[in-house]
XYZ file of C-alpha atoms in Angstrom:
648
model
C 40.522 135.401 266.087
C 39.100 137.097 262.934
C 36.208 136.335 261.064
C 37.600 133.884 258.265
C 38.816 131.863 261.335
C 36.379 131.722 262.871
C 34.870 130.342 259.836
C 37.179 128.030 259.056
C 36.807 126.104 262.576
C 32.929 126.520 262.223
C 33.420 124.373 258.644
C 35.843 121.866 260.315
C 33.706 121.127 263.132
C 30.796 121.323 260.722
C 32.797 118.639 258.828
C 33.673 115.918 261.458
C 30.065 116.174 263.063
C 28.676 115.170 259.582
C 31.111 112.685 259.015
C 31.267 110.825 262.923
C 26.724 111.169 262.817
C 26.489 108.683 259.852
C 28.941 106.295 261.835
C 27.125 106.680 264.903
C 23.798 106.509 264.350
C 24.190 103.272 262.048
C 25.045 101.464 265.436
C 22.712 103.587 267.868
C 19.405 103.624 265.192
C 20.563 100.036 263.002
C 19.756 101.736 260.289
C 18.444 98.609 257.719
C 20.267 97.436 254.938
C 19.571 99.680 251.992
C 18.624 97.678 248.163
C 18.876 99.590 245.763
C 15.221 99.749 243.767
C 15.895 97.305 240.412
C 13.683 98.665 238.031
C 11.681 95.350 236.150
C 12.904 94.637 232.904
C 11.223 93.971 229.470
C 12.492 91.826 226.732
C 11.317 91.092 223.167
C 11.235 87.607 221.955
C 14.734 87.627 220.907
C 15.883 88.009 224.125
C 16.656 91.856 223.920
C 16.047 94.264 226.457
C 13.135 96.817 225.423
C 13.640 100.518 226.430
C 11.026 102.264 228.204
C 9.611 100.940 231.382
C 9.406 103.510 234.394
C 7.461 105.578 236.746
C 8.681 108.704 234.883
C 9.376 109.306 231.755
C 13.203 107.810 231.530
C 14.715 105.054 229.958
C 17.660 103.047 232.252
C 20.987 102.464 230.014
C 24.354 100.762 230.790
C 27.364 102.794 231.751
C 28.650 101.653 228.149
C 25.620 103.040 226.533
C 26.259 106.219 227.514
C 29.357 107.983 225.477
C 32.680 108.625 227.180
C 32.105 112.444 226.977
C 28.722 112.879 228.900
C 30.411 111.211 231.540
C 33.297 113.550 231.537
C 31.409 116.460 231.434
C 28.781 115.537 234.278
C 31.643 114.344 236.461
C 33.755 118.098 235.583
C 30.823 119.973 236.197
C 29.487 117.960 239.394
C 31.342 115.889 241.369
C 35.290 116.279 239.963
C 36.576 113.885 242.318
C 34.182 111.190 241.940
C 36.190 108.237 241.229
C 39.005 109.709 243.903
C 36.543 109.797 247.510
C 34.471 106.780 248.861
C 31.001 108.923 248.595
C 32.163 111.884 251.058
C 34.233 114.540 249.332
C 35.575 116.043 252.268
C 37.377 119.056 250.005
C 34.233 120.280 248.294
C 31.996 119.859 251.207
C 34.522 122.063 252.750
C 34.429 124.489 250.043
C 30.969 124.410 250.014
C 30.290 124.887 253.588
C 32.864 128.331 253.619
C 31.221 129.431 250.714
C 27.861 129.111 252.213
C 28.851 130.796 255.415
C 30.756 133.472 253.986
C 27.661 134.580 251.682
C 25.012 133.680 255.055
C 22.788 131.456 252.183
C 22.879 128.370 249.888
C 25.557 129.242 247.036
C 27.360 125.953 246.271
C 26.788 122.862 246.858
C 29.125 120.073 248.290
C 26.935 116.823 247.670
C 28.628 114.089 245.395
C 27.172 112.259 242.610
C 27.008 109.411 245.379
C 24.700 111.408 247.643
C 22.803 113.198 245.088
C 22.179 109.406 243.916
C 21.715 108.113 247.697
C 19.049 111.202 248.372
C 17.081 110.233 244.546
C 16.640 106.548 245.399
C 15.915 106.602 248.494
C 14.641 109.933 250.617
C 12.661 113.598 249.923
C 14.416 116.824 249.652
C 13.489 118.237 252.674
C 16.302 120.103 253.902
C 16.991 119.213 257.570
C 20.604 118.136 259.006
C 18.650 114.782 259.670
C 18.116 113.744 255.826
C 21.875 115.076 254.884
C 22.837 112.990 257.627
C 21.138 109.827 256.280
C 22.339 111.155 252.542
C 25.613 110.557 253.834
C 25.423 107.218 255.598
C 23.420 106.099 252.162
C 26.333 107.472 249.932
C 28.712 105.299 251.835
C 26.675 102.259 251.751
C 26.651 102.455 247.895
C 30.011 102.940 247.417
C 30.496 99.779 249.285
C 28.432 97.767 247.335
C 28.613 99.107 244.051
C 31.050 99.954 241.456
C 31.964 103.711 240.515
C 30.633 103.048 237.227
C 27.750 101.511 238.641
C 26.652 104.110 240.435
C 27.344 107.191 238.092
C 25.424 105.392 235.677
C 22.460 105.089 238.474
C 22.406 108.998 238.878
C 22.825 109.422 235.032
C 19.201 107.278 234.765
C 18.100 109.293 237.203
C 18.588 113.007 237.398
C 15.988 115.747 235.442
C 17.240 117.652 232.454
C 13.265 119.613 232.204
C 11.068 118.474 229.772
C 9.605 115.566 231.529
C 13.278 113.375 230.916
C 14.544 111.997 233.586
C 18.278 110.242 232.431
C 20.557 110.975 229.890
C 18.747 109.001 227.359
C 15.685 110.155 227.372
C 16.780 113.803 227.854
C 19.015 112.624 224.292
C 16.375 111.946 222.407
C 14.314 115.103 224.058
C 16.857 117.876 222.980
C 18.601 115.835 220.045
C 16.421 113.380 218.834
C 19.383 110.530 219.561
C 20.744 108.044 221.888
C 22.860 108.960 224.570
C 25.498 106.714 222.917
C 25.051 109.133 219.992
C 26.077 112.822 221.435
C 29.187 114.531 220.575
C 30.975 116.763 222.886
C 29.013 120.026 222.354
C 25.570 118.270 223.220
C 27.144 115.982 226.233
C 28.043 119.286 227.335
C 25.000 121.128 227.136
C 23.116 118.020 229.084
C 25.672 118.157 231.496
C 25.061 121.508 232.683
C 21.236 121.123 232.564
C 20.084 119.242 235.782
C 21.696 122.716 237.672
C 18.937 124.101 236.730
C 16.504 122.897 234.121
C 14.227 125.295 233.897
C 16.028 128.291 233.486
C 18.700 126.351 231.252
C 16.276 124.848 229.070
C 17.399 125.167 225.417
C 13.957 125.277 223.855
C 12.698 128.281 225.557
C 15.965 129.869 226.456
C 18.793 128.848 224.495
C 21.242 131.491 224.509
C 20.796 130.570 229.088
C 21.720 126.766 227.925
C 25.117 127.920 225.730
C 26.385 129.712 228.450
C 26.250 127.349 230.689
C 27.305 124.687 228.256
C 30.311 127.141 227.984
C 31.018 126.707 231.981
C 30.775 122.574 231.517
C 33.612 122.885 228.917
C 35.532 125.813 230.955
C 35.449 122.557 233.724
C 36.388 119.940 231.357
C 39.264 121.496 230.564
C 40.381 122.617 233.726
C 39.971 118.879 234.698
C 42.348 117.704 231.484
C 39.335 115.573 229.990
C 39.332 117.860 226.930
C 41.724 120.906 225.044
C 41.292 124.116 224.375
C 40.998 123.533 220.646
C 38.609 120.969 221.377
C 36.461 123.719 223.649
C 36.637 126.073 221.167
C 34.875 123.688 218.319
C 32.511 122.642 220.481
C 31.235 125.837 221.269
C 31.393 126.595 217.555
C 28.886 123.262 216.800
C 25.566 124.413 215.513
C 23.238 122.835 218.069
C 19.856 121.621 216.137
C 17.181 121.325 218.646
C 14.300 118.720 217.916
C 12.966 115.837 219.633
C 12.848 111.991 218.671
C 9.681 110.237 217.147
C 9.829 107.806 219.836
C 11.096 109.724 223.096
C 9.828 107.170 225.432
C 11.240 103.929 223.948
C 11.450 101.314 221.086
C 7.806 100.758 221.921
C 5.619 103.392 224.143
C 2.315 101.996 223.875
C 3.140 98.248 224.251
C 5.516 98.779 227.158
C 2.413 100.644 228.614
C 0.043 98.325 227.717
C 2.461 95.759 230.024
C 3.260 97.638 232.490
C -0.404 98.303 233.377
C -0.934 94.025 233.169
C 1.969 93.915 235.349
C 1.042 96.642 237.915
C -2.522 95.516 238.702
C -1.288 92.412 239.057
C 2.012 92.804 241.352
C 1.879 95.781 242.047
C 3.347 99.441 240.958
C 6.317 98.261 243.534
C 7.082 95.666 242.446
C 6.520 96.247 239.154
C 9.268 99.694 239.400
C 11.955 98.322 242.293
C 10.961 94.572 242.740
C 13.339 93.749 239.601
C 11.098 91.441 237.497
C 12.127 89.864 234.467
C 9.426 90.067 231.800
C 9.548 88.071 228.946
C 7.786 89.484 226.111
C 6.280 88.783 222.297
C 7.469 91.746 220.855
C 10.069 91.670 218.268
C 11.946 94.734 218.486
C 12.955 94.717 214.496
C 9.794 94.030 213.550
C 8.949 97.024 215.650
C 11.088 99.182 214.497
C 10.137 98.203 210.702
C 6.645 99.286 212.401
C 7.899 102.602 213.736
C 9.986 103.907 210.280
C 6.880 102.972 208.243
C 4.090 104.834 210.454
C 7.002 107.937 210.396
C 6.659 107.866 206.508
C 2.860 106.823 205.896
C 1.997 109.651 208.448
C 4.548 112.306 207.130
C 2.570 114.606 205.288
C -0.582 114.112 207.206
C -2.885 116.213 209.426
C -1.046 116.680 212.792
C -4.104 115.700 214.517
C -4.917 112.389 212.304
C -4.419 109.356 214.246
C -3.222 106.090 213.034
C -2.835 102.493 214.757
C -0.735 99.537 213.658
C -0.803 96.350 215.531
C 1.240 92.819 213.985
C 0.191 89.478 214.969
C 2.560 86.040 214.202
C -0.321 84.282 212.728
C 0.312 80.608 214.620
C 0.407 82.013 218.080
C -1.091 85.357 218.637
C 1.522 86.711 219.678
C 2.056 90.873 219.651
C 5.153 91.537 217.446
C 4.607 94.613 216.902
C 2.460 98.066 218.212
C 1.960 101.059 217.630
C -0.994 103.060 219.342
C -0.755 106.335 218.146
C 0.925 109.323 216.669
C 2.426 110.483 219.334
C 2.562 108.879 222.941
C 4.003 112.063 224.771
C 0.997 113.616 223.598
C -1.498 111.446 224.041
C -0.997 107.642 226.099
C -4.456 106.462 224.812
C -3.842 103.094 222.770
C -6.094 103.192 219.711
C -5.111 99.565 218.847
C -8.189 98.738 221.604
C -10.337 101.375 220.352
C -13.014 100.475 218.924
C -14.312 101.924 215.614
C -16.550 100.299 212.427
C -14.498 98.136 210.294
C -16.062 98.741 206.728
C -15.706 96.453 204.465
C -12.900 94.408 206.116
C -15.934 92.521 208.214
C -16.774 91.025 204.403
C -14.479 87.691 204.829
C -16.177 86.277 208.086
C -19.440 86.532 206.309
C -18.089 85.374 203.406
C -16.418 82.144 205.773
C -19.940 80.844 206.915
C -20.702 81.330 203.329
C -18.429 78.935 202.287
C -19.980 76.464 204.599
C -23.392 76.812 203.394
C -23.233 75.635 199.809
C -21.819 78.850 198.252
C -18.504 78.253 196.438
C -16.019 81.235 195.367
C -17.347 80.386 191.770
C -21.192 81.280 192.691
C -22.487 84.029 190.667
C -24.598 86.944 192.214
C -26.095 90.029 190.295
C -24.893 93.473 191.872
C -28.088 95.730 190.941
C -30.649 97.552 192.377
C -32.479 95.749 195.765
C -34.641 96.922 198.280
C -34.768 95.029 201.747
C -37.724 95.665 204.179
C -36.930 96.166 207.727
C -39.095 95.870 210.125
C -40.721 99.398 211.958
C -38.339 101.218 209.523
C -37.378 102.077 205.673
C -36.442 100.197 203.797
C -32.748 99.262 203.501
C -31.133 100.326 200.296
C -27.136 99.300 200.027
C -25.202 100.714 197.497
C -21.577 100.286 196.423
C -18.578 102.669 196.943
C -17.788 105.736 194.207
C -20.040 107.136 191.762
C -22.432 104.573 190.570
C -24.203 103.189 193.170
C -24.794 99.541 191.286
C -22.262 97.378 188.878
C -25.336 95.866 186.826
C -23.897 92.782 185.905
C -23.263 89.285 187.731
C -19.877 88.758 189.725
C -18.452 85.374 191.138
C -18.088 85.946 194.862
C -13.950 85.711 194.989
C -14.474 88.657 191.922
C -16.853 90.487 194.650
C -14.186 90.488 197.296
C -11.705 91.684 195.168
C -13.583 95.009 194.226
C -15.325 94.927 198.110
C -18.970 95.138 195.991
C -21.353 96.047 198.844
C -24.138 94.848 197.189
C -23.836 91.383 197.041
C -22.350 91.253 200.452
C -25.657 92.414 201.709
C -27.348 89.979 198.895
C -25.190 87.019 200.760
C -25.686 88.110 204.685
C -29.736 88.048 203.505
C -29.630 84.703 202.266
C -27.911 83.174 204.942
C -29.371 85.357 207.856
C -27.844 87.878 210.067
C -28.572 86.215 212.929
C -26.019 83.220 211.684
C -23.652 85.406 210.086
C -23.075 87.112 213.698
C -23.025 83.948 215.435
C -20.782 82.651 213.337
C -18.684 86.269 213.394
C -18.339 85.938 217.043
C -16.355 82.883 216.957
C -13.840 84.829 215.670
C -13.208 86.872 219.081
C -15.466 89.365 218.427
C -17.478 89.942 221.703
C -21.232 90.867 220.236
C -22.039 91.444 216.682
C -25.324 93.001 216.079
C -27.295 91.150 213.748
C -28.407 93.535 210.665
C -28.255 93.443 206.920
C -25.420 95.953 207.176
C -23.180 93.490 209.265
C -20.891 92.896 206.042
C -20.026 96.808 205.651
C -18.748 96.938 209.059
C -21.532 98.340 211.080
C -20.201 97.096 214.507
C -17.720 98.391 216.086
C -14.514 96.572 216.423
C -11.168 96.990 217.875
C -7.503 96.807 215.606
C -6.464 94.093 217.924
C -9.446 92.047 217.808
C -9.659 92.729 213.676
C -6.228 91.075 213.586
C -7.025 88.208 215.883
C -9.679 87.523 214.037
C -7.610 87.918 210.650
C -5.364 85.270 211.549
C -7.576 82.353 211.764
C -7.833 82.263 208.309
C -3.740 82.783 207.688
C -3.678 79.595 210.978
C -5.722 77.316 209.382
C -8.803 78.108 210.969
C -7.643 78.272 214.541
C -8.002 81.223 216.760
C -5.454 82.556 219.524
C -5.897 85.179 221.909
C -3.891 87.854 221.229
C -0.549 87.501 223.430
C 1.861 90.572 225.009
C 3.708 88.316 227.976
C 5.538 84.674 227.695
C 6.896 84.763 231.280
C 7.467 87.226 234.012
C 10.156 85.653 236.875
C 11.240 87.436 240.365
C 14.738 89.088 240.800
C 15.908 85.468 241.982
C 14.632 83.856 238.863
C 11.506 82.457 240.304
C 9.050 81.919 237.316
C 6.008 84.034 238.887
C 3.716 82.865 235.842
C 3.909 81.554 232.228
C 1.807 81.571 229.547
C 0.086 78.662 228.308
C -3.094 79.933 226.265
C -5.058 76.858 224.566
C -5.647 77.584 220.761
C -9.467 77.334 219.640
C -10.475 76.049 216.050
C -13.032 78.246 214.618
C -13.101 76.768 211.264
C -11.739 73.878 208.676
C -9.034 74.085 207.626
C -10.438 73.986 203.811
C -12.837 77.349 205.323
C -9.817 79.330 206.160
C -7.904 77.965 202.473
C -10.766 79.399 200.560
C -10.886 82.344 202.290
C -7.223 82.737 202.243
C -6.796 82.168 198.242
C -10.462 84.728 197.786
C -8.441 87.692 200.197
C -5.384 87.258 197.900
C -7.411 87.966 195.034
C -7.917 91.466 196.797
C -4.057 92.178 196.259
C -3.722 90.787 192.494
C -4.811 92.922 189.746
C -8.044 94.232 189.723
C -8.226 94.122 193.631
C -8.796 96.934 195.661
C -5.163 96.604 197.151
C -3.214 95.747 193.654
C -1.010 98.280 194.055
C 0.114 97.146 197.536
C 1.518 93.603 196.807
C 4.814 92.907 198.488
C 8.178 92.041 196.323
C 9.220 87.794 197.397
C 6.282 87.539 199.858
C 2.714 85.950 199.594
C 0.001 87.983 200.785
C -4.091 88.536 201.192
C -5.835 91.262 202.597
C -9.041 93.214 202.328
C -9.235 97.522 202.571
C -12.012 99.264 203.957
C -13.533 102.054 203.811
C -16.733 103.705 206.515
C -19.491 105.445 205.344
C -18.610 108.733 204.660
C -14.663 108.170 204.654
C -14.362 108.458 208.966
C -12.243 105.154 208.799
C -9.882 103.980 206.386
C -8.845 100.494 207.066
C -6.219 97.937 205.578
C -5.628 93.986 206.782
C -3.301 92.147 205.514
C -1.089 88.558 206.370
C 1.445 86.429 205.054
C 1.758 82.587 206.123
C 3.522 83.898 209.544
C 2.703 87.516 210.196
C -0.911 89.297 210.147
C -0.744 93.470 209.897
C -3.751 96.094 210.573
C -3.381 99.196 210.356
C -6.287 102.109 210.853
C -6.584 105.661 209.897
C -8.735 107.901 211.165
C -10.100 111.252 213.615
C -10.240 110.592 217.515
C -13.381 112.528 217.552
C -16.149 113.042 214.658
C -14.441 113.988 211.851
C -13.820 112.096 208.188
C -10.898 111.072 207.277
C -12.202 111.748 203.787
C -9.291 108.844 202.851
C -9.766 105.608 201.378
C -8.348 102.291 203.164
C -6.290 101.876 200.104
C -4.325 105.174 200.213
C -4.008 106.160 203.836
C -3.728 102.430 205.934
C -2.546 100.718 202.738
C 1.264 102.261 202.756
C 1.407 102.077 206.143
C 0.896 98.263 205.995
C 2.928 97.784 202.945
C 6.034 99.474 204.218
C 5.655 97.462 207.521
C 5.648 94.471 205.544
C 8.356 94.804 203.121
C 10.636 95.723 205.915
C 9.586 93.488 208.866
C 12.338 90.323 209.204
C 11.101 86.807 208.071
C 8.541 88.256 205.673
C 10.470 86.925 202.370
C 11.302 83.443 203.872
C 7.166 83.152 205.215
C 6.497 80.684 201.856
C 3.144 80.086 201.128
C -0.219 79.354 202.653
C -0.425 75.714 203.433
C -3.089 73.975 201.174
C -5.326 71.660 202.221
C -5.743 67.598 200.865
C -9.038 68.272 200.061
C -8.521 71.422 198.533
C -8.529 72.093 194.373
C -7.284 74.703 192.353
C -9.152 75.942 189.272
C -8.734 78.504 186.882
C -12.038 80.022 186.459
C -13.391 82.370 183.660
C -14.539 85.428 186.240
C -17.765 86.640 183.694
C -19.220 83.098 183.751
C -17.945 81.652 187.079
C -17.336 78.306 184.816
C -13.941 76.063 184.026
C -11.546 79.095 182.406
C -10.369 78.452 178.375
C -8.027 79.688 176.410
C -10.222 82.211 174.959
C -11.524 83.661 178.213
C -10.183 87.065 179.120
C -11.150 87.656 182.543
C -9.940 84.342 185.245
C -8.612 83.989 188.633
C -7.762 81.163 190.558
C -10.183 80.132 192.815
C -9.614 77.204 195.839
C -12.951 74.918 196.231
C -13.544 71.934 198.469
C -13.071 68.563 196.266
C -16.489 67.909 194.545
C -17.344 71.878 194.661
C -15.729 72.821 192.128
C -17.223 73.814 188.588
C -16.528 71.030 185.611
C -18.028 72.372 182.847
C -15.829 74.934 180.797
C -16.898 78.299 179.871
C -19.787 78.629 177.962
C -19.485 82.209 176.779
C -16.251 82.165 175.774
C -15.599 78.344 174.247
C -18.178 79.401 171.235
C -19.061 81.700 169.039
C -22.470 84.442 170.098
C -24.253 81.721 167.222
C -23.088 78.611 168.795
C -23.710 80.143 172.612
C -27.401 81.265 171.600
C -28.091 77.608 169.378
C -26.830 75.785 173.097
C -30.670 77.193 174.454
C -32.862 77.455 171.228
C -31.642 73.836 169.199
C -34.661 71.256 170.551
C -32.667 67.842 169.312
């Protein structure tokens, strides 16, 4: 008997012992019945499924989702006769076997896309006869409960391409910066041939490695009838362009992580990653991706390390329609929608709320000048307003003060009323602790994006508060509801409060305002900028009747942004909102019974005339409002001065 003989009947024996063990030892051991691991599932409030939830860094697709010629070219390069064996290919582990044999060490494999699916889901890759033995008697168990299609497009959400991607989406948008419904042949091809061996393959350090062996894939495909010759050929020829996507880990990185940590501590990482939940979520996944496309352009040209956060309430229910955390979530996972930084002048309005209640009226006239305000064991406090001259010199009607964010009077207003009430009454608005100090206007306590928002739309919901919402309903894989949510709204204010502040805030975006220039075309809006000491933050808030939008700009660590609110956040928000559905058909802000609308001269805070060239629109309580018209501008200097000298 020669050697190749010899061989032979060592791979045939080989063969029918691996083949009869599986049998065998499912009657001697009773092996269990194998599940396969259902990954939970996330869906936006449309219904649709959101990418992005896993242990690793993959994204799960449908067979469909992945294009005909990725499939052609994993199955010609791996497992040829995949739809043709029931999980065993007897042939190739043949082949393999010889070939092993002949060269006395590991030179081919014979494992089919079955096993190598069998041996991801469900054991190590220790190398013993014992675990090829249970790889087998997996493989078969899957083919007999699953679909062919079913299971290649298991192993294609599963297998490593390098790079941290595990599946063929996520290793898409890694090496193309596209879905895996989106690759031609000549970049199916390339991924195909990259789980061989992904680090040496890798096409950003060694590309010249990854077009050969994209060559072999298509040599395969081919031989297999799948593709031409010609069509080889112009794949090869295809310019690759190498670049990853914005968003590599889904529609929605942070928010999916910001769930799946809820989720995990309180299920479970098991059964949050095989237990196949259903989670029902807030997000709106257009609204998000209006979100995404306008951070991409507001944050273009920017400092790579600049961070930005976006975060989009629907002002009647709290509810998280959109997020975005950060710059980039590959880079860094930390979510700066919870971090907390100083608002700036954004903090004005809930000052500015209590004000309302305490016998101030958007009409009421304060004098932005020069004011020193002792402090107890230190200096004296000294506020001044933003840009080059510290002080306006002249009187201002409050809804006039918002609009230009005077500092000054803010400070004037939080001394009359008392910082102890001002932060008492802040706190209502779901802000945890406000420190009570003559500064409490300009922002001096830290607050969070999220909580900035929350507290924005009380005034957009009619005074009532919700807690900011991420999950509706999260069910079991037999469609038992395992909790619902059922939040209880809080009012924090009137309804008349929130009007007035509503109408003074959209002041801030009409002419004159410190966010003029970012009005949006067929929607209502208010907001309020803002701006830290020193330019570290840069702030902009903003609703319409249904959605409320923050966005913040600014340094991780101590460093100034040296932007204002209106020029780095401001974009940001305005792109969201010109893009995000529902935004043109949000109508207006619902007014109030007891609410009147004047037209009031803005240099003498009285009833507006004809001849006054300064006025705004201001909302008062009924009985608050000024009667008298304008006294400086319904006479002449003569008749104005004879009003206070003529004694009959």
């Amino acid at each position: 008997m020669n050697r190749h003989t010899w061989l032979k009947n060592i791979v045939i024996a080989g063969l029918l012992l691996l083949c009869l063990l599986p049998l065998t030892l499912a009657f001697s051991w009773g092996l269990p019945e194998m599940g396969v691991p259902e990954a939970s599932v996330l869906y936006d409030i449309n219904g649709k499924p959101i990418k992005g939830l896993a242990e690793q860094n993959r994204i799960s697709v449908q067979i469909d989702e992945i294009t005909p010629s990725f499939r052609q070219a994993i199955i010609a390069v791996e497992d040829k006769n995949f739809y043709h064996h029931h999980g065993i290919d007897v042939e190739g582990l043949a082949r393999a076997l010889y070939a092993n044999l002949r060269a006395g060490s590991i030179v081919e494999g014979g494992s089919t896309i079955t096993q190598q699916t069998a041996k991801k889901l469900f054991l190590s890759d220790e190398k013993t006869i014992w675990r090829k033995v249970k790889e087998l008697y997996y493989a078969m168990k899957l083919e007999r409960k699953y679909s062919k299609d079913e299971i290649l497009a298991l192993y294609c959400n599963t297998i490593y391409f390098g790079h941290g991607a595990y599946g063929v989406e996520v290793a898409a948008r890694t090496f193309f910066g596209k879905s895996a419904s989106d690759l031609t042949l000549a970049e199916s091809a390339l991924l195909a041939g990259l789980p061989n061996w992904p680090g040496h393959y890798d096409p950003y350090q060694n590309p010249q490695a990854a077009k050969d062996r994209q060559a072999v894939v298509l040599g395969r495909m081919v031989e297999e009838g799948v593709i031409t010759s010609e069509q080889r050929q112009q794949a090869q020829q295809e310019a690759l362009n190498y670049h990853p996507a914005d968003y590599i880990t889904g529609d929605a990185p942070y928010f999916v992580a910001m769930v799946q940590d809820y989720l995990s501590n309180k299920y479970g990482q098991q059964k949050v990653y095989q237990g196949g939940l259903k989670v029902y979520t807030t997000l709106d996944l257009d609204m998000q991706k209006a979100a995404n496309q306008s951070y991409i352009d507001g944050m273009k040209d920017r400092d790579p390390d600049l961070q930005s956060a976006l975060v989009a309430l629907d002002t009647n229910t709290g509810q998280i329609r959109a997020m975005i955390g950060g710059r980039d979530f590959n880079r860094s996972n930390y979510n700066r929608v919870f971090a907390n930084r100083q608002p700036g002048s954004t903090f004005k309005p809930f000052m500015y709320s209590l004000a309302m209640n305490s016998g101030f009226t958007p009409a009421s006239m304060l004098t932005c000048e020069e004011i020193d305000y002792p402090v107890a064991g230190q200096p004296d406090y000294h506020p001044t307003d933003y840009g080059t001259e510290p002080f306006h010199w002249k009187p201002f009607t409050l809804k006039e003060a918002v609009m230009l964010s005077d500092n000054v009077i803010a400070v004037q207003v939080n001394y009359q009323l008392g910082p102890q009430a001002v932060a008492n009454h802040a706190e209502m608005f779901g802000f945890p602790t406000i420190q009570p100090v003559l500064s409490l206007p300009l922002g001096s306590t830290e607050v969070s994006p999220l909580e900035l928002c929350a507290g924005y739309s009380v005034f957009a919901n009619q005074g009532v508060y919700n807690q900011p919402a991420s999950v509706l309903k999260v069910t079991d894989s037999n469609g038992l509801i395992l909790e619902e949510n059922n939040q209880v709204p809080r009012r924090v204010v009137d309804p008349e409060n929130a009007y007035i502040i509503t109408n003074m805030l959209e002041g801030v975006m009409g002419p004159g305002g410190t966010g003029g220039g970012l009005t949006v075309p067929g929607v209502i809006t208010a907001g309020k900028t803002g701006t830290t000491e020193q330019r570290k933050d840069a702030w902009f808030v903003g609703f319409s009747p249904t959605t409320c939008c923050v966005v913040w700009v600014g340094y991780d660590k101590d460093r100034n942004v040296n932007l204002t609110g209106s020029t780095a956040a401001g974009p940001i928000w305005q792109g969201f909102m010109k893009n995000a559905p529902g935004q043109t058909s949000s109508g207006d802000f619902i007014k109030p019974d007891d609410i009147v609308l004047e037209n009031i001269c803005l240099d003498s805070g009285e009833v507006a005339t004809e001849s006054c060239p300064r006025t705004a629109t201001m909302a008062f309580r009924s009985g608050t409002q000024p009667i008298d018209p304008c006294y400086l501008h319904s006479f002449g200097i003569r008749d104005f001065w004879s009003r206070f000298t003529d004694k009959d």
